[in-house]
Coordinates of N, CA and C in Angstrom, one line a residue:
X24 N -23.7 -14.1 1.1 CA -23.8 -13.9 -0.3 C -22.4 -13.4 -0.8
X25 N -21.9 -14.1 -1.8 CA -20.6 -13.7 -2.4 C -20.7 -12.3 -3.1
X26 N -19.6 -11.6 -3.2 CA -19.5 -10.3 -3.9 C -18.4 -10.5 -4.9
X27 N -18.6 -9.9 -6.1 CA -17.6 -10.0 -7.1 C -17.4 -8.6 -7.8
X28 N -16.2 -8.2 -7.9 CA -15.9 -6.9 -8.6 C -14.9 -7.3 -9.8
X29 N -15.3 -7.0 -11.0 CA -14.5 -7.2 -12.2 C -14.0 -5.9 -12.7
X30 N -12.7 -5.7 -12.7 CA -12.2 -4.5 -13.3 C -11.3 -4.9 -14.5
X31 N -11.2 -4.1 -15.5 CA -10.5 -4.5 -16.7 C -10.2 -3.3 -17.6
X32 N -9.1 -3.4 -18.4 CA -8.8 -2.3 -19.3 C -9.9 -2.2 -20.3
X33 N -10.5 -1.0 -20.5 CA -11.7 -0.8 -21.2 C -11.7 -1.3 -22.6
X34 N -10.6 -1.3 -23.3 CA -10.5 -1.6 -24.7 C -10.5 -3.1 -24.9
X35 N -10.3 -3.9 -23.8 CA -10.4 -5.4 -24.0 C -11.8 -5.8 -24.2
X36 N -12.0 -6.6 -25.2 CA -13.4 -7.0 -25.5 C -13.7 -8.3 -24.7
X37 N -14.7 -8.1 -23.8 CA -15.1 -9.2 -23.0 C -16.6 -9.0 -22.6
X38 N -17.2 -10.1 -22.3 CA -18.6 -10.1 -21.9 C -18.7 -10.2 -20.4
X39 N -18.7 -9.0 -19.8 CA -18.6 -8.9 -18.3 C -19.8 -9.6 -17.6
X40 N -21.0 -9.4 -18.1 CA -22.2 -10.1 -17.4 C -22.0 -11.6 -17.5
X41 N -21.5 -12.1 -18.6 CA -21.4 -13.6 -18.8 C -20.3 -14.1 -17.8
X42 N -19.2 -13.3 -17.7 CA -18.1 -13.7 -16.8 C -18.6 -13.7 -15.3
X43 N -19.4 -12.7 -14.9 CA -19.9 -12.6 -13.6 C -20.9 -13.8 -13.3
X44 N -21.7 -14.1 -14.3 CA -22.7 -15.1 -14.2 C -22.0 -16.5 -14.1
X45 N -21.0 -16.7 -14.9 CA -20.2 -18.0 -14.8 C -19.5 -18.1 -13.5
X46 N -18.9 -17.0 -13.0 CA -18.3 -17.1 -11.6 C -19.3 -17.5 -10.6
X47 N -20.5 -17.0 -10.6 CA -21.6 -17.4 -9.7 C -21.9 -18.8 -9.8
X48 N -22.0 -19.4 -11.0 CA -22.3 -20.8 -11.3 C -21.2 -21.6 -10.6
X49 N -19.9 -21.3 -10.8 CA -18.8 -22.0 -10.3 C -18.8 -22.0 -8.7
X50 N -19.1 -20.9 -8.2 CA -19.2 -20.7 -6.7 C -20.3 -21.6 -6.2
X51 N -21.5 -21.6 -6.8 CA -22.6 -22.4 -6.3 C -22.4 -23.8 -6.5
X52 N -21.6 -24.2 -7.6 CA -21.3 -25.7 -7.8 C -20.4 -26.2 -6.7
X53 N -19.5 -25.3 -6.2 CA -18.6 -25.7 -5.1 C -19.2 -25.7 -3.8
X54 N -20.2 -24.8 -3.6 CA -20.9 -24.5 -2.3 C -22.3 -24.1 -2.5
X55 N -23.2 -25.0 -2.5 CA -24.6 -24.8 -2.8 C -25.2 -23.7 -1.9
X56 N -24.7 -23.6 -0.7 CA -25.2 -22.6 0.3 C -24.7 -21.2 0.1
X57 N -23.9 -21.0 -0.9 CA -23.3 -19.7 -1.0 C -24.2 -18.5 -1.3
X58 N -25.3 -18.8 -2.0 CA -26.3 -17.8 -2.4 C -25.9 -17.1 -3.6
X59 N -26.6 -16.1 -4.0 CA -26.4 -15.3 -5.2 C -25.1 -14.5 -5.1
X60 N -24.4 -14.4 -6.1 CA -23.1 -13.6 -6.1 C -23.4 -12.2 -6.7
X61 N -23.3 -11.2 -5.9 CA -23.6 -9.8 -6.3 C -22.4 -9.3 -7.1
X62 N -22.5 -9.1 -8.4 CA -21.4 -8.8 -9.3 C -21.5 -7.4 -9.9
X63 N -20.3 -6.8 -10.0 CA -20.2 -5.5 -10.7 C -19.0 -5.5 -11.6
X64 N -19.1 -4.8 -12.7 CA -18.0 -4.7 -13.7 C -17.6 -3.2 -13.8
X65 N -16.3 -3.0 -13.9 CA -15.7 -1.7 -14.0 C -14.7 -1.6 -15.2
X66 N -15.1 -1.2 -16.4 CA -14.2 -1.0 -17.4 C -13.4 0.3 -17.1
X67 N -12.0 0.2 -17.2 CA -11.2 1.3 -16.8 C -10.5 1.8 -18.0
X68 N -10.7 3.1 -18.2 CA -10.1 3.8 -19.4 C -8.6 4.1 -19.2
X69 N -8.2 4.2 -17.9 CA -6.8 4.5 -17.7 C -6.2 3.4 -16.9
X70 N -5.3 2.6 -17.5 CA -4.6 1.5 -16.9 C -3.1 1.5 -17.3
X71 N -2.4 0.8 -16.5 CA -0.9 0.5 -16.8 C -0.8 -0.9 -17.1
X72 N -0.6 -1.3 -18.3 CA -0.6 -2.7 -18.8 C -2.1 -3.2 -18.9
X73 N -2.3 -4.0 -19.9 CA -3.7 -4.6 -20.1 C -3.9 -5.7 -19.1
X74 N -5.1 -5.6 -18.4 CA -5.4 -6.6 -17.4 C -6.9 -6.8 -17.2
X75 N -7.2 -7.9 -16.6 CA -8.6 -8.2 -16.2 C -8.4 -8.7 -14.7
X76 N -9.1 -8.1 -13.8 CA -8.9 -8.5 -12.4 C -10.3 -8.8 -11.8
X77 N -10.5 -10.0 -11.3 CA -11.7 -10.4 -10.6 C -11.4 -10.6 -9.1
X78 N -12.1 -9.8 -8.4 CA -12.0 -9.8 -6.9 C -13.2 -10.4 -6.3
X79 N -13.1 -11.5 -5.7 CA -14.3 -12.2 -5.1 C -14.1 -12.4 -3.6
X80 N -15.2 -12.0 -2.9 CA -15.2 -12.2 -1.4 C -16.4 -13.1 -1.1
X81 N -16.2 -14.0 -0.2 CA -17.2 -14.9 0.4 C -17.2 -14.8 1.9
X82 N -18.3 -15.2 2.5 CA -18.3 -15.2 4.0 C -17.4 -16.3 4.5
X83 N -16.7 -16.0 5.6 CA -15.8 -16.9 6.2 C -16.6 -17.9 7.0
X84 N -16.6 -19.2 6.6 CA -17.3 -20.3 7.2 C -16.4 -21.4 7.4
X85 N -16.6 -22.3 8.4 CA -15.7 -23.4 8.8 C -15.3 -24.3 7.6
X86 N -16.3 -24.6 6.7 CA -16.0 -25.5 5.6 C -15.2 -24.8 4.5
X87 N -15.0 -23.5 4.5 CA -14.3 -22.8 3.5 C -12.8 -22.6 4.0
X88 N -12.2 -23.8 4.1 CA -10.8 -23.8 4.6 C -9.8 -23.6 3.4
X89 N -8.6 -23.7 3.7 CA -7.6 -23.4 2.6 C -7.7 -24.4 1.4
X90 N -7.9 -25.7 1.7 CA -8.1 -26.6 0.5 C -9.3 -26.3 -0.3
X91 N -10.4 -25.9 0.4 CA -11.6 -25.5 -0.3 C -11.4 -24.3 -1.2
X92 N -10.7 -23.3 -0.6 CA -10.5 -22.0 -1.3 C -9.6 -22.2 -2.5
X93 N -8.5 -23.0 -2.3 CA -7.6 -23.3 -3.4 C -8.3 -24.0 -4.6
X94 N -9.2 -25.0 -4.2 CA -9.9 -25.7 -5.2 C -10.9 -24.8 -6.0
X95 N -11.6 -23.9 -5.2 CA -12.5 -23.0 -5.8 C -11.7 -22.0 -6.8
X96 N -10.6 -21.6 -6.4 CA -9.8 -20.7 -7.2 C -9.4 -21.4 -8.5
X97 N -9.0 -22.7 -8.4 CA -8.6 -23.4 -9.6 C -9.8 -23.6 -10.5
X98 N -11.0 -23.9 -9.9 CA -12.2 -24.1 -10.7 C -12.6 -22.8 -11.4
X99 N -12.5 -21.6 -10.7 CA -12.8 -20.3 -11.3 C -11.8 -20.1 -12.5
X100 N -10.6 -20.3 -12.3 CA -9.6 -20.1 -13.5 C -10.0 -21.1 -14.6
X101 N -10.3 -22.3 -14.3 CA -10.6 -23.3 -15.4 C -11.9 -22.8 -16.2
X102 N -12.8 -22.2 -15.5 CA -14.1 -21.8 -16.2 C -13.9 -20.5 -16.8
X103 N -13.1 -19.6 -16.3 CA -13.1 -18.2 -16.8 C -12.0 -17.9 -17.7
X104 N -10.8 -18.5 -17.6 CA -9.7 -18.2 -18.4 C -10.1 -18.2 -19.9
X105 N -10.9 -19.2 -20.4 CA -11.2 -19.2 -21.8 C -12.1 -18.1 -22.2
X106 N -12.7 -17.4 -21.2 CA -13.6 -16.3 -21.6 C -12.9 -14.9 -21.7
X107 N -11.6 -14.9 -21.4 CA -10.8 -13.7 -21.5 C -10.0 -13.7 -22.8
X108 N -10.2 -12.6 -23.5 CA -9.5 -12.4 -24.8 C -8.1 -11.7 -24.5
X109 N -7.1 -12.3 -24.9 CA -5.7 -11.8 -24.6 C -5.3 -11.0 -25.9
X110 N -4.1 -10.5 -25.8 CA -3.1 -10.7 -24.7 C -3.4 -9.7 -23.5
X111 N -3.4 -10.3 -22.3 CA -3.5 -9.5 -21.1 C -3.2 -10.4 -19.9
X112 N -3.1 -9.8 -18.8 CA -3.0 -10.6 -17.5 C -4.4 -10.7 -16.9
X113 N -4.7 -11.9 -16.5 CA -6.0 -12.2 -15.9 C -5.7 -12.7 -14.5
X114 N -6.2 -11.9 -13.5 CA -6.0 -12.3 -12.1 C -7.3 -12.5 -11.4
X115 N -7.3 -13.4 -10.4 CA -8.4 -13.6 -9.6 C -7.9 -13.6 -8.1
X116 N -8.6 -12.7 -7.3 CA -8.3 -12.7 -5.9 C -9.5 -13.2 -5.2
X117 N -9.3 -14.3 -4.5 CA -10.4 -14.9 -3.7 C -10.1 -14.7 -2.2
X118 N -11.1 -14.2 -1.5 CA -10.9 -14.0 -0.1 C -12.2 -13.9 0.7
X119 N -12.1 -13.5 1.9 CA -13.2 -13.4 2.8 C -13.7 -12.0 3.0
X120 N -15.0 -11.9 3.2 CA -15.6 -10.6 3.5 C -15.2 -10.2 4.9
X121 N -15.2 -9.0 5.2 CA -14.9 -8.5 6.6 C -16.0 -9.0 7.5
X122 N -15.7 -9.4 8.7 CA -16.7 -9.8 9.7 C -17.5 -8.6 10.2
X123 N -17.1 -7.4 9.8 CA -17.8 -6.2 10.3 C -18.6 -5.5 9.1
X124 N -18.8 -6.3 8.1 CA -19.7 -5.8 7.0 C -21.1 -6.3 7.2
X125 N -22.0 -5.7 6.5 CA -23.4 -6.1 6.5 C -24.1 -5.9 5.2
X126 N -25.1 -6.6 5.0 CA -26.0 -6.5 3.8 C -27.4 -6.5 4.2
X127 N -28.2 -5.8 3.5 CA -29.7 -5.8 3.7 C -30.4 -5.6 2.4
X128 N -31.5 -6.3 2.2 CA -32.4 -6.1 1.1 C -33.2 -4.9 1.4
X129 N -33.2 -3.9 0.5 CA -34.0 -2.6 0.7 C -35.2 -2.7 -0.1
X130 N -36.4 -2.7 0.5 CA -37.6 -2.8 -0.3 C -37.9 -1.5 -1.1
X131 N -38.7 -1.7 -2.1 CA -39.1 -0.6 -3.0 C -40.0 0.4 -2.2

């Protein structure tokens, strides 16, 4: 399951849930087996220069090679850039989750 963390200068007006949902759609369109993208947003009141930073991690699988990751990064920018109100810097970091991490669904 992919993980996404969105941090941004708090005074920038953006729809964080919509950005995270759109990122999930783009990931699933590129890789139907990716699963749900667990997303979190962090508006930051103290920043140096206005920015929006999306940090996405996916599991390392054989089909997620360099061409796949570069294409996914381009697709994410194509879908998300129009959702960011400037002026600011918008960065996406796409990478792999640690092989030593784990996730579990905790029942109620």
